Coordinates of C-alpha atoms in Angstrom, one line a residue:
M1 CA 104.5 -106.9 -80.1
S2 CA 101.9 -104.6 -81.5
V3 CA 99.3 -106.0 -83.9
S4 CA 97.5 -104.2 -86.6
N5 CA 93.9 -104.8 -87.7
N6 CA 94.9 -108.5 -88.5
K7 CA 95.1 -107.9 -92.3
T8 CA 98.8 -108.6 -91.8
S9 CA 100.8 -111.3 -90.3
L10 CA 102.1 -111.0 -86.8
T11 CA 105.6 -111.8 -87.9
Q12 CA 105.7 -110.9 -91.6
P13 CA 105.3 -107.7 -93.6
L14 CA 102.3 -107.1 -95.7
A15 CA 103.9 -108.4 -98.9
T16 CA 104.3 -111.9 -97.4
T17 CA 101.2 -112.1 -95.2
Y18 CA 99.2 -113.9 -97.9
A19 CA 102.0 -115.4 -99.8
Q20 CA 99.7 -117.1 -102.2
R21 CA 98.5 -113.8 -103.6
G22 CA 101.5 -113.9 -106.0
P23 CA 102.4 -111.2 -108.5
K24 CA 100.0 -108.7 -109.9
L25 CA 98.3 -109.4 -113.2
G26 CA 100.5 -108.9 -116.3
L27 CA 103.7 -110.5 -117.4
P28 CA 105.1 -113.2 -115.0
S29 CA 107.8 -112.2 -112.6
R30 CA 111.3 -113.5 -113.2
P31 CA 110.8 -116.3 -110.6
A32 CA 107.6 -117.3 -112.3
R33 CA 109.4 -117.4 -115.7
V34 CA 112.2 -119.5 -114.2
F35 CA 109.5 -121.8 -112.7
L36 CA 107.8 -122.1 -116.1
V37 CA 111.1 -123.2 -117.7
L38 CA 111.7 -125.8 -115.1
L39 CA 108.1 -127.0 -115.3
I40 CA 108.3 -127.5 -119.1
A41 CA 111.6 -129.3 -118.7
A42 CA 110.3 -131.6 -116.0
T43 CA 109.6 -135.2 -117.2
T44 CA 108.1 -136.3 -114.0
V45 CA 105.1 -134.8 -112.2
T46 CA 105.3 -135.8 -108.6
L47 CA 102.4 -136.5 -106.3
Q48 CA 101.3 -133.8 -103.9
L49 CA 99.5 -134.0 -100.6
C50 CA 95.8 -134.1 -101.5
W51 CA 93.5 -133.5 -98.8
P52 CA 90.2 -132.7 -97.1
F53 CA 87.6 -131.3 -99.2
A54 CA 89.0 -128.4 -101.2
S55 CA 91.8 -127.1 -99.2
Q56 CA 95.4 -127.6 -100.2
H57 CA 95.2 -129.9 -103.3
N58 CA 91.6 -130.9 -103.8
P59 CA 91.1 -131.3 -107.5
T60 CA 87.5 -130.0 -107.2
P61 CA 87.6 -126.2 -107.3
S62 CA 85.1 -124.0 -105.6
K63 CA 82.3 -122.9 -107.8
D64 CA 83.0 -119.3 -106.9
A65 CA 85.1 -116.9 -108.9
P66 CA 87.4 -114.8 -106.6
E67 CA 85.1 -111.7 -106.8
F68 CA 84.7 -111.4 -103.1
D69 CA 87.7 -109.9 -101.3
W70 CA 88.0 -111.5 -97.9
F71 CA 90.8 -109.2 -96.9
A72 CA 88.7 -106.1 -97.6
L73 CA 86.3 -107.4 -95.0
E74 CA 87.1 -105.6 -91.7
P75 CA 87.6 -108.1 -88.9
S76 CA 85.6 -107.5 -85.7
K77 CA 85.4 -108.8 -82.1
S78 CA 81.8 -109.6 -82.8
V79 CA 80.2 -111.4 -85.8
N80 CA 79.2 -108.7 -88.2
W81 CA 77.6 -110.5 -91.2
T82 CA 78.1 -109.1 -94.7
D83 CA 76.2 -110.3 -97.8
C84 CA 78.6 -112.2 -100.0
Y85 CA 78.6 -114.4 -103.1
D86 CA 75.1 -115.6 -104.0
G87 CA 72.9 -115.2 -100.9
D88 CA 75.4 -116.2 -98.3
K89 CA 76.7 -114.3 -95.3
C90 CA 80.4 -113.7 -94.6
A91 CA 82.4 -112.3 -91.6
R92 CA 85.8 -112.2 -90.1
L93 CA 85.9 -112.6 -86.4
L94 CA 88.8 -111.5 -84.2
L95 CA 89.7 -114.0 -81.5
P96 CA 92.7 -114.2 -79.1
L97 CA 95.7 -115.9 -80.6
D98 CA 96.3 -117.2 -77.1
Y99 CA 93.3 -117.5 -74.8
A100 CA 95.7 -117.3 -71.9
T101 CA 96.5 -113.7 -73.1
P102 CA 93.1 -112.4 -74.0
D103 CA 94.4 -108.8 -74.6
G104 CA 97.3 -110.0 -76.7
P105 CA 97.6 -110.7 -80.5
T106 CA 94.6 -111.9 -82.3
T107 CA 93.6 -114.1 -85.2
A108 CA 90.9 -113.3 -87.8
I109 CA 88.7 -116.3 -88.4
A110 CA 86.8 -116.4 -91.7
L111 CA 83.1 -117.4 -91.5
R112 CA 80.7 -118.2 -94.3
M113 CA 77.1 -119.1 -93.7
V114 CA 74.2 -120.4 -95.7
P115 CA 71.2 -119.0 -93.8
A116 CA 68.3 -121.2 -92.7
T117 CA 65.4 -121.3 -95.0
D118 CA 62.9 -122.3 -92.3
K119 CA 62.8 -119.1 -90.2
E120 CA 59.8 -120.1 -88.1
N121 CA 61.6 -123.1 -86.7
H122 CA 65.1 -121.6 -86.7
R123 CA 67.5 -123.8 -84.6
G124 CA 70.7 -121.7 -85.0
P125 CA 74.1 -122.4 -86.6
L126 CA 75.4 -125.8 -87.4
L127 CA 79.2 -125.6 -87.6
I128 CA 81.0 -127.9 -90.0
N129 CA 84.6 -129.0 -90.3
P130 CA 85.8 -130.7 -93.5
G131 CA 88.8 -132.4 -92.0
G132 CA 92.4 -132.1 -93.0
P133 CA 93.5 -131.0 -90.6
G134 CA 93.6 -127.7 -92.3
G135 CA 90.5 -127.9 -94.5
S136 CA 88.5 -124.8 -95.4
G137 CA 85.0 -124.8 -94.0
T138 CA 84.1 -121.7 -95.9
D139 CA 85.0 -123.4 -99.2
L140 CA 82.9 -126.5 -98.2
V141 CA 80.0 -124.1 -97.7
A142 CA 80.7 -122.6 -101.1
R143 CA 80.4 -125.9 -102.9
S144 CA 78.0 -127.8 -100.8
G145 CA 76.4 -125.7 -98.0
R146 CA 73.0 -126.0 -99.5
K147 CA 73.3 -129.8 -99.9
I148 CA 74.2 -130.1 -96.3
S149 CA 71.2 -127.9 -95.4
R150 CA 69.0 -130.2 -97.3
I151 CA 70.2 -133.2 -95.2
V152 CA 70.0 -131.6 -91.7
G153 CA 66.9 -129.6 -92.4
G154 CA 66.3 -126.0 -93.4
S155 CA 65.9 -124.8 -89.8
F156 CA 69.7 -124.7 -89.4
D157 CA 72.2 -122.1 -90.6
V158 CA 75.1 -124.0 -92.2
L159 CA 78.2 -122.3 -91.0
G160 CA 81.7 -123.0 -92.4
F161 CA 84.8 -121.5 -90.7
D162 CA 88.4 -121.6 -91.7
P163 CA 90.3 -122.8 -88.6
R164 CA 93.1 -120.5 -87.5
G165 CA 96.0 -120.5 -89.9
T166 CA 94.0 -121.9 -92.8
G167 CA 92.0 -120.7 -95.8
A168 CA 91.0 -117.0 -95.5
S169 CA 91.7 -116.9 -91.8
T170 CA 94.8 -114.8 -90.9
P171 CA 97.7 -115.1 -90.1
S172 CA 98.2 -117.9 -92.6
A173 CA 100.3 -121.0 -91.8
S174 CA 102.4 -120.7 -94.9
C175 CA 106.1 -121.6 -94.9
F176 CA 106.7 -120.4 -98.5
D177 CA 106.6 -116.9 -99.9
T178 CA 104.7 -117.8 -103.0
A179 CA 102.7 -120.7 -104.5
S180 CA 105.4 -121.1 -107.2
Q181 CA 108.1 -121.5 -104.6
R182 CA 106.2 -124.3 -102.9
A183 CA 105.5 -126.0 -106.2
L184 CA 109.2 -125.9 -107.1
W185 CA 110.0 -127.5 -103.8
R186 CA 107.4 -130.3 -104.4
L187 CA 108.8 -130.9 -107.9
Q188 CA 111.9 -132.2 -106.2
D189 CA 110.0 -135.0 -104.5
D190 CA 111.3 -138.5 -105.1
A191 CA 109.4 -140.5 -107.8
R192 CA 110.1 -143.7 -105.9
L193 CA 108.0 -145.2 -103.1
L194 CA 109.2 -145.1 -99.6
N195 CA 111.1 -148.3 -98.7
V196 CA 113.1 -149.1 -95.6
S197 CA 115.5 -151.2 -97.6
D198 CA 116.9 -148.4 -99.8
D199 CA 117.8 -144.7 -99.5
T200 CA 114.3 -143.4 -100.0
V201 CA 113.7 -143.0 -96.3
R202 CA 116.9 -140.9 -95.9
L203 CA 115.9 -138.7 -98.7
E204 CA 112.4 -138.2 -97.4
L205 CA 113.7 -137.5 -93.9
A206 CA 116.0 -134.8 -95.3
R207 CA 113.1 -133.2 -97.1
Q208 CA 111.0 -133.2 -93.9
T209 CA 113.9 -131.8 -92.0
T210 CA 114.2 -129.0 -94.5
T211 CA 110.4 -128.2 -94.3
G212 CA 110.4 -128.4 -90.5
K213 CA 113.3 -125.9 -90.2
R214 CA 111.7 -123.6 -92.8
C215 CA 108.4 -123.6 -91.0
E216 CA 110.1 -122.9 -87.7
Q217 CA 111.5 -119.8 -89.2
K218 CA 108.3 -118.7 -91.0
I219 CA 105.5 -119.5 -88.6
G220 CA 107.3 -120.4 -85.3
G221 CA 108.6 -118.0 -82.7
E222 CA 106.8 -116.6 -79.6
W223 CA 103.8 -115.3 -81.5
G224 CA 104.1 -117.3 -84.7
I225 CA 100.7 -118.8 -85.8
G226 CA 102.3 -122.3 -85.8
R227 CA 102.1 -122.3 -82.0
F228 CA 98.4 -121.3 -81.9
M229 CA 96.7 -123.7 -84.2
S230 CA 96.1 -126.6 -81.8
T231 CA 92.9 -128.6 -81.8
P232 CA 92.0 -127.3 -78.2
D233 CA 92.4 -123.7 -79.6
V234 CA 90.0 -124.4 -82.4
A235 CA 87.5 -126.2 -80.0
R236 CA 87.5 -123.0 -78.0
D237 CA 87.0 -120.9 -81.2
M238 CA 83.9 -123.0 -82.0
L239 CA 82.5 -122.4 -78.6
E240 CA 83.1 -118.6 -78.9
I241 CA 81.5 -118.5 -82.4
S242 CA 78.4 -120.5 -81.3
Q243 CA 77.9 -118.3 -78.2
M244 CA 78.3 -115.1 -80.1
L245 CA 75.5 -116.3 -82.4
G246 CA 73.2 -117.0 -79.4
Q247 CA 73.8 -120.7 -79.3
E248 CA 75.0 -121.8 -75.8
K249 CA 75.7 -125.4 -76.9
L250 CA 77.6 -126.4 -80.0
Q251 CA 75.8 -127.9 -83.0
Y252 CA 78.5 -129.5 -85.2
W253 CA 79.2 -132.0 -87.9
G254 CA 82.8 -132.9 -88.3
F255 CA 84.3 -135.2 -90.9
S256 CA 87.6 -137.1 -90.8
Y257 CA 90.0 -135.0 -88.7
G258 CA 86.8 -133.1 -87.8
S259 CA 85.9 -136.2 -85.8
V260 CA 89.1 -135.6 -83.7
L261 CA 88.0 -132.0 -83.2
G262 CA 84.6 -133.2 -82.1
Q263 CA 86.1 -135.6 -79.6
Y264 CA 88.3 -132.9 -78.1
F265 CA 85.4 -130.4 -77.8
S266 CA 83.2 -133.0 -76.2
A267 CA 85.9 -134.0 -73.7
I268 CA 86.9 -130.4 -72.8
Y269 CA 83.4 -128.9 -72.8
P270 CA 81.0 -131.8 -72.0
D271 CA 78.3 -129.4 -70.7
K272 CA 78.4 -127.5 -74.0
V273 CA 77.5 -130.4 -76.3
G274 CA 74.3 -129.7 -78.3
R275 CA 74.1 -131.8 -81.4
V276 CA 77.5 -133.2 -82.3
I277 CA 78.1 -135.6 -85.2
I278 CA 81.5 -137.1 -85.8
D279 CA 81.7 -138.8 -89.2
G280 CA 84.6 -140.9 -90.4
V281 CA 86.2 -141.4 -87.0
Y282 CA 89.9 -141.3 -86.1
D283 CA 90.5 -142.2 -82.5
A284 CA 91.8 -139.1 -80.9
H285 CA 94.1 -141.1 -78.6
N286 CA 96.0 -142.4 -81.5
Y287 CA 96.0 -139.0 -83.1
R288 CA 97.3 -137.2 -80.0
A289 CA 100.0 -139.9 -79.5
A290 CA 101.1 -139.1 -83.1
L291 CA 101.2 -142.9 -83.8
W292 CA 99.4 -142.9 -87.2
N293 CA 99.5 -146.7 -87.0
T294 CA 95.9 -148.0 -87.0
N295 CA 94.6 -146.0 -90.0
L296 CA 95.1 -148.6 -92.7
L297 CA 93.5 -151.6 -91.0
D298 CA 90.6 -151.7 -93.6
M299 CA 92.4 -150.1 -96.6
E300 CA 93.0 -153.4 -98.4
A301 CA 89.3 -154.3 -98.0
V302 CA 88.4 -151.1 -99.8
I303 CA 90.9 -151.7 -102.5
D304 CA 89.6 -155.2 -103.0
S305 CA 86.1 -153.8 -103.5
F306 CA 87.4 -152.3 -106.7
F307 CA 87.9 -155.7 -108.2
H308 CA 84.6 -157.0 -106.7
F309 CA 82.4 -154.2 -107.9
C310 CA 84.0 -154.1 -111.3
H311 CA 83.2 -157.8 -111.8
Q312 CA 79.6 -157.3 -110.4
A313 CA 78.9 -154.4 -112.7
G314 CA 79.9 -156.2 -115.9
P315 CA 81.7 -155.2 -119.1
E316 CA 79.3 -152.4 -120.0
K317 CA 80.0 -150.5 -116.8
C318 CA 83.6 -151.5 -116.0
S319 CA 86.3 -151.1 -118.7
V320 CA 88.6 -153.8 -117.2
Y321 CA 85.9 -156.4 -116.5
E322 CA 86.9 -160.0 -116.2
S323 CA 85.1 -163.2 -115.4
S324 CA 86.1 -163.1 -111.7
P325 CA 87.3 -160.4 -109.3
E326 CA 90.5 -162.5 -108.8
K327 CA 91.3 -162.1 -112.5
I328 CA 90.9 -158.3 -112.4
R329 CA 93.1 -158.2 -109.3
A330 CA 95.8 -160.2 -111.1
R331 CA 95.6 -157.9 -114.0
Y332 CA 96.0 -154.8 -111.9
F333 CA 99.1 -156.2 -110.1
A334 CA 100.6 -157.4 -113.4
L335 CA 100.3 -153.8 -114.6
L336 CA 102.1 -152.5 -111.5
E337 CA 105.0 -154.9 -112.2
T338 CA 105.1 -153.8 -115.8
I339 CA 105.1 -150.1 -114.9
E340 CA 107.8 -150.6 -112.3
A341 CA 110.0 -152.3 -114.9
A342 CA 109.2 -149.7 -117.6
P343 CA 107.6 -146.4 -116.5
V344 CA 105.4 -144.9 -119.2
P345 CA 106.0 -141.4 -120.4
I346 CA 103.1 -139.2 -121.5
A347 CA 104.9 -136.6 -123.5
G348 CA 101.8 -135.0 -124.9
A349 CA 100.3 -134.2 -121.6
S350 CA 100.5 -130.6 -120.2
P351 CA 102.7 -130.7 -118.4
P352 CA 104.4 -134.0 -119.5
L353 CA 104.6 -136.7 -116.9
I354 CA 105.9 -140.2 -116.4
V355 CA 103.6 -142.8 -115.0
T356 CA 105.5 -144.8 -112.3
R357 CA 104.5 -147.5 -109.9
K358 CA 104.2 -144.8 -107.2
V359 CA 101.8 -142.8 -109.4
L360 CA 99.5 -145.8 -109.8
Q361 CA 99.6 -146.9 -106.2
A362 CA 98.9 -143.3 -105.1
Q363 CA 96.0 -143.2 -107.6
I364 CA 94.2 -146.3 -106.1
F365 CA 95.0 -145.0 -102.6
R366 CA 93.2 -141.7 -103.3
A367 CA 90.4 -143.6 -105.1
A368 CA 89.8 -145.7 -102.0
Y369 CA 88.6 -142.5 -100.3
K370 CA 85.7 -142.0 -102.8
P371 CA 85.2 -145.3 -104.7
L372 CA 81.9 -144.1 -106.2
I373 CA 83.5 -141.4 -108.3
A374 CA 87.1 -142.5 -108.5
F375 CA 87.2 -146.3 -109.2
S376 CA 86.2 -145.7 -112.8
L377 CA 89.3 -143.5 -113.3
V378 CA 91.5 -146.3 -112.0
A379 CA 89.9 -148.7 -114.5
D380 CA 90.3 -146.3 -117.4
T381 CA 93.9 -145.7 -116.5
M382 CA 94.6 -149.4 -116.4
L383 CA 93.0 -149.9 -119.8
A384 CA 94.9 -147.0 -121.4
L385 CA 98.2 -148.2 -120.1
E386 CA 97.6 -151.8 -121.1
R387 CA 96.8 -150.7 -124.7
G388 CA 99.4 -148.0 -124.9
N389 CA 96.7 -145.5 -125.8
E390 CA 98.5 -142.2 -126.0
T391 CA 95.4 -140.2 -126.7
A392 CA 93.5 -141.6 -123.8
L393 CA 96.5 -141.1 -121.5
I394 CA 96.9 -137.5 -122.5
E395 CA 93.2 -136.9 -121.6
L396 CA 93.6 -138.8 -118.3
A397 CA 96.9 -137.2 -117.3
P398 CA 95.5 -134.3 -115.2
K399 CA 93.2 -136.7 -113.4
I400 CA 96.0 -139.2 -112.7
V401 CA 98.3 -136.6 -111.1
D402 CA 97.3 -133.0 -110.2
P403 CA 99.3 -130.9 -112.7
T404 CA 101.6 -128.3 -111.4
E405 CA 100.8 -125.0 -113.0
C406 CA 102.3 -121.5 -113.0
K407 CA 99.4 -119.1 -112.2
C408 CA 99.7 -115.4 -112.2
T409 CA 96.1 -114.8 -111.0
L410 CA 95.1 -115.1 -107.4
P411 CA 93.0 -118.0 -106.2
E412 CA 90.3 -117.8 -103.6
P413 CA 92.2 -117.5 -100.3
T414 CA 90.1 -120.5 -99.1
L415 CA 91.9 -122.5 -101.8
A416 CA 95.4 -121.2 -101.0
D417 CA 98.0 -123.8 -100.0
N418 CA 99.7 -123.9 -96.6
E419 CA 101.4 -126.1 -94.1
A420 CA 98.5 -126.3 -91.7
F421 CA 98.3 -130.1 -91.7
S422 CA 101.8 -130.4 -90.1
A423 CA 101.2 -127.4 -87.8
I424 CA 98.0 -129.0 -86.4
A425 CA 98.6 -132.7 -86.5
C426 CA 102.3 -132.6 -85.4
G427 CA 101.8 -129.7 -83.0
D428 CA 99.0 -131.6 -81.2
G429 CA 100.9 -134.9 -81.0
D430 CA 103.5 -136.5 -78.8
V431 CA 107.1 -135.9 -79.8
H432 CA 108.7 -138.9 -81.7
P433 CA 112.3 -138.1 -82.8
Y434 CA 113.3 -140.2 -85.7
D435 CA 114.8 -143.6 -84.8
A436 CA 115.7 -145.8 -87.7
A437 CA 115.0 -149.1 -85.9
K438 CA 111.6 -147.9 -84.6
Y439 CA 110.7 -146.6 -88.0
E440 CA 111.5 -149.9 -89.6
V441 CA 109.1 -151.7 -87.2
Y442 CA 106.5 -149.0 -87.8
Y443 CA 106.8 -149.3 -91.6
K444 CA 106.6 -153.1 -91.6
N445 CA 103.5 -153.1 -89.4
L446 CA 101.8 -150.6 -91.8
A447 CA 102.8 -152.8 -94.7
A448 CA 101.3 -155.8 -93.0
D449 CA 98.0 -153.9 -93.0
S450 CA 98.2 -152.5 -96.5
P451 CA 101.2 -153.3 -98.7
L452 CA 100.0 -151.0 -101.4
T453 CA 99.5 -147.9 -99.4
A454 CA 101.9 -148.2 -96.5
P455 CA 104.7 -146.5 -98.5
L456 CA 102.4 -143.5 -98.9
W457 CA 101.0 -143.3 -95.4
A458 CA 104.4 -143.9 -93.7
Q459 CA 105.5 -140.3 -94.6
H460 CA 103.4 -138.9 -91.7
Y461 CA 105.8 -140.4 -89.1
L462 CA 108.7 -138.7 -90.8
T463 CA 106.9 -135.4 -91.1
C464 CA 106.1 -135.2 -87.4
S465 CA 109.6 -136.5 -86.4
Q466 CA 111.1 -133.4 -87.9
W467 CA 108.4 -130.8 -86.9
Q468 CA 109.9 -128.3 -84.5
I469 CA 106.9 -126.1 -83.5
R470 CA 105.0 -127.2 -80.4
A471 CA 101.4 -126.1 -79.7
K472 CA 101.3 -123.7 -76.7
A473 CA 97.8 -124.9 -75.7
R474 CA 98.3 -128.7 -76.1
Y475 CA 95.6 -130.7 -74.4
T476 CA 96.7 -133.7 -72.3
G477 CA 93.5 -134.4 -70.4
P478 CA 91.1 -137.3 -70.9
L479 CA 89.6 -137.7 -74.3
E480 CA 86.3 -139.1 -73.0
A481 CA 83.2 -138.0 -71.2
A482 CA 81.0 -140.2 -69.1
N483 CA 78.2 -137.7 -69.6
T484 CA 77.7 -134.9 -72.1
S485 CA 74.8 -132.4 -72.0
N486 CA 73.5 -134.1 -75.1
P487 CA 74.7 -137.4 -76.6
L488 CA 77.0 -137.6 -79.6
L489 CA 76.2 -139.3 -82.9
V490 CA 79.1 -141.4 -84.1
V491 CA 78.9 -142.2 -87.8
S492 CA 81.2 -144.7 -89.6
P493 CA 81.3 -146.6 -92.9
R494 CA 81.8 -150.3 -92.5
W495 CA 84.9 -150.1 -94.6
D496 CA 86.8 -146.8 -94.3
P497 CA 90.3 -146.7 -95.8
V498 CA 91.9 -144.5 -93.2
C499 CA 89.5 -144.3 -90.3
P500 CA 88.6 -148.0 -89.5
I501 CA 85.4 -148.8 -87.8
S502 CA 87.4 -150.2 -84.8
D503 CA 88.3 -146.5 -84.1
A504 CA 84.7 -145.5 -84.2
K505 CA 83.7 -148.3 -81.8
R506 CA 86.4 -147.3 -79.3
V507 CA 85.3 -143.6 -79.4
H508 CA 81.6 -144.6 -79.1
A509 CA 82.5 -146.5 -75.9
R510 CA 84.3 -143.6 -74.4
Y511 CA 81.4 -141.0 -74.7
G512 CA 78.5 -142.0 -72.5
G513 CA 75.1 -142.1 -74.1
S514 CA 76.5 -141.7 -77.6
A515 CA 75.1 -143.8 -80.5
L516 CA 77.0 -145.5 -83.3
L517 CA 75.5 -145.5 -86.8
V518 CA 77.2 -147.8 -89.2
Q519 CA 76.8 -147.3 -93.0
N520 CA 77.4 -150.4 -95.0
S521 CA 79.7 -148.8 -97.5
Y522 CA 83.2 -148.4 -98.7
G523 CA 85.1 -145.1 -98.6
H524 CA 86.0 -142.3 -96.3
C525 CA 83.1 -140.9 -94.2
S526 CA 79.4 -141.4 -94.9
L527 CA 79.7 -138.9 -97.7
A528 CA 81.5 -141.5 -99.8
A529 CA 78.2 -143.2 -100.7
P530 CA 74.7 -141.8 -100.7
S531 CA 72.4 -143.4 -98.2
L532 CA 68.8 -142.1 -97.6
C533 CA 68.8 -144.2 -94.4
T534 CA 71.9 -142.5 -93.0
A535 CA 70.6 -139.0 -94.1
K536 CA 67.3 -139.6 -92.3
H537 CA 68.9 -140.7 -89.1
I538 CA 71.2 -137.6 -89.2
Q539 CA 68.2 -135.3 -89.8
A540 CA 66.2 -137.0 -87.0
Y541 CA 69.2 -136.5 -84.6
M542 CA 69.7 -132.9 -85.6
V543 CA 66.0 -131.8 -85.4
N544 CA 64.7 -134.0 -82.6
G545 CA 67.7 -135.4 -80.8
T546 CA 66.6 -138.9 -81.9
L547 CA 69.4 -141.5 -81.8
P548 CA 69.4 -144.6 -83.9
S549 CA 68.8 -147.9 -82.1
P550 CA 71.9 -149.9 -81.0
G551 CA 73.2 -152.0 -83.9
T552 CA 71.6 -149.9 -86.6
V553 CA 73.2 -150.4 -90.0
C554 CA 72.2 -148.3 -93.1
E555 CA 72.5 -149.6 -96.6
V556 CA 73.5 -147.4 -99.5
D557 CA 71.6 -146.3 -102.6
E558 CA 74.4 -146.5 -105.1
L559 CA 77.5 -148.7 -105.6
P560 CA 80.8 -148.2 -107.4
F561 CA 80.6 -149.2 -111.1
V562 CA 77.1 -150.8 -110.5
G563 CA 75.2 -147.6 -110.0
S564 CA 71.8 -147.2 -108.3
V565 CA 70.5 -150.2 -106.3
Q566 CA 66.9 -149.1 -106.5
D567 CA 64.5 -147.6 -109.0
V568 CA 64.6 -143.9 -108.2
R569 CA 61.3 -143.5 -110.0
A570 CA 59.7 -145.2 -107.0
L571 CA 61.0 -142.6 -104.6
S572 CA 58.9 -139.7 -103.3
A573 CA 59.7 -136.3 -104.5
E574 CA 61.2 -135.5 -101.1
D575 CA 63.4 -138.6 -101.0
F576 CA 64.5 -138.0 -104.6
E577 CA 65.6 -134.4 -103.7
L578 CA 67.4 -135.7 -100.7
L579 CA 69.2 -138.4 -102.7
E580 CA 70.3 -135.9 -105.3
A581 CA 71.9 -133.8 -102.5
L582 CA 73.6 -136.9 -101.1
K583 CA 75.0 -137.7 -104.6
G584 CA 76.3 -134.2 -104.9
L585 CA 78.3 -134.6 -101.7
T586 CA 80.3 -137.7 -102.8
A587 CA 82.8 -135.3 -104.5
E588 CA 83.4 -133.7 -101.1
V589 CA 85.0 -136.7 -99.3
P590 CA 87.8 -135.5 -97.1
M591 CA 91.3 -136.7 -98.3
F592 CA 92.7 -137.1 -94.8
G593 CA 96.4 -137.8 -94.9
A594 CA 96.4 -138.7 -98.6
R595 CA 99.6 -138.2 -100.6

């Protein structure tokens, strides 16, 4: 198969290469008008996958307007930087779609870099991965590249890349022709929670079967992008990017799924490890086995912290304060029962929605990832529902559930939706065909760990059971290294909702010489809570290779509801600036596997 200059898909015509481009400006197309009618008629807004940083459904948009045309940027087999946005550098790098066929079809990888400010002590590029899998690194740089630079030090170029099939990289792993088509499909999602005792599992299985078959048609086949998005492929891409930029060993900070990518890289290329930080750690053994069964071990502890910190903060800072955490907890669960018996319509919202038990459980599930900025929303939602405050509910509606919208303008390609999560996570994993008896055991074990969130997490098993595309370059070797050319830094919150500290400890034990830095916080990855202690250890590691002593635990500088735990006026100017950068990053917490 011949391949053009990679501005088009390998298997699709130009019109459907970047399906999210949608119609041209002007009146909506007929499908868009039909979608708008359906949208207005809908009385329930269903939840959507909400994940890692600002990729598929992150509610925090990029600060950039879409004035930069990624697809007008000519891809090249070398990194040719172009000035872009406000002082950044952008490029599209051609790499083999299949490294076993170096002269075959290619993929164009989007790169965006915040250049180092300390030119005299320049230490080369630091590659970042925002998780997902499928998160856009270029979009993370757009929003927070300079904050990350402040943490690691100005001597590093902060480089975000969109892994193959994602963001502005092409071909795109999109199984739908338009964003509206995908949105219409999601509007058919069940408003009920998964439960092995009713028909919700059969319905979800049918939906996943449909998506699996559609994706096999759209991104499968001999040279379909779905076969070439594996974690080993992306690990090789990172090595190629680093070496093209004059860095023989990888410098990397990976969050959430990015920790899996870091484990793969360090196992496959142990002699190419420079400075590698894995943050919010999922054990790659469990990931590769496609088990998804250890993630929720600490979820309930994070949810319980909502009740604890609300009580600790007092009535002035928490709108549902009670005289004990237990009373707040009882109040929350009483609300769940009330809503289950009588879902609440918010007719004045745009679009209108119905608050169901599933909506509320999904809300606290997502809030557990970033308690510092999301717990207050849970409290405000509780209060508005208890009081039947229609005005407050209308204002809260778009924050409770991401609204589905008909848009005739084009988003930044880095924000365009796709099916990358399934292509990567399921394509990397062992095959587990659906078995009702095994799924029931799996579900009940998850529910024992987290009754509130198991019905949401259990969807992953069904997704991968119906995924038909297998990665061509699937790695089955050891996910460990007795020695790496430089030691890894493993970073973990004490209480992570989806990547428990037990995973971080196992990974730390498998990589010789690595250090484990524990942050005494709640939420996903160290970004969930600002900690000057953590930031200084990360900077010392990046600049000097200094590892924290065994047993090091960092405290945080801000707590949910409570706020700052120290007088910031006592900080030095340097520490205050660093703390402000850390606070800005709390919005960038990866939403790994959230639904």
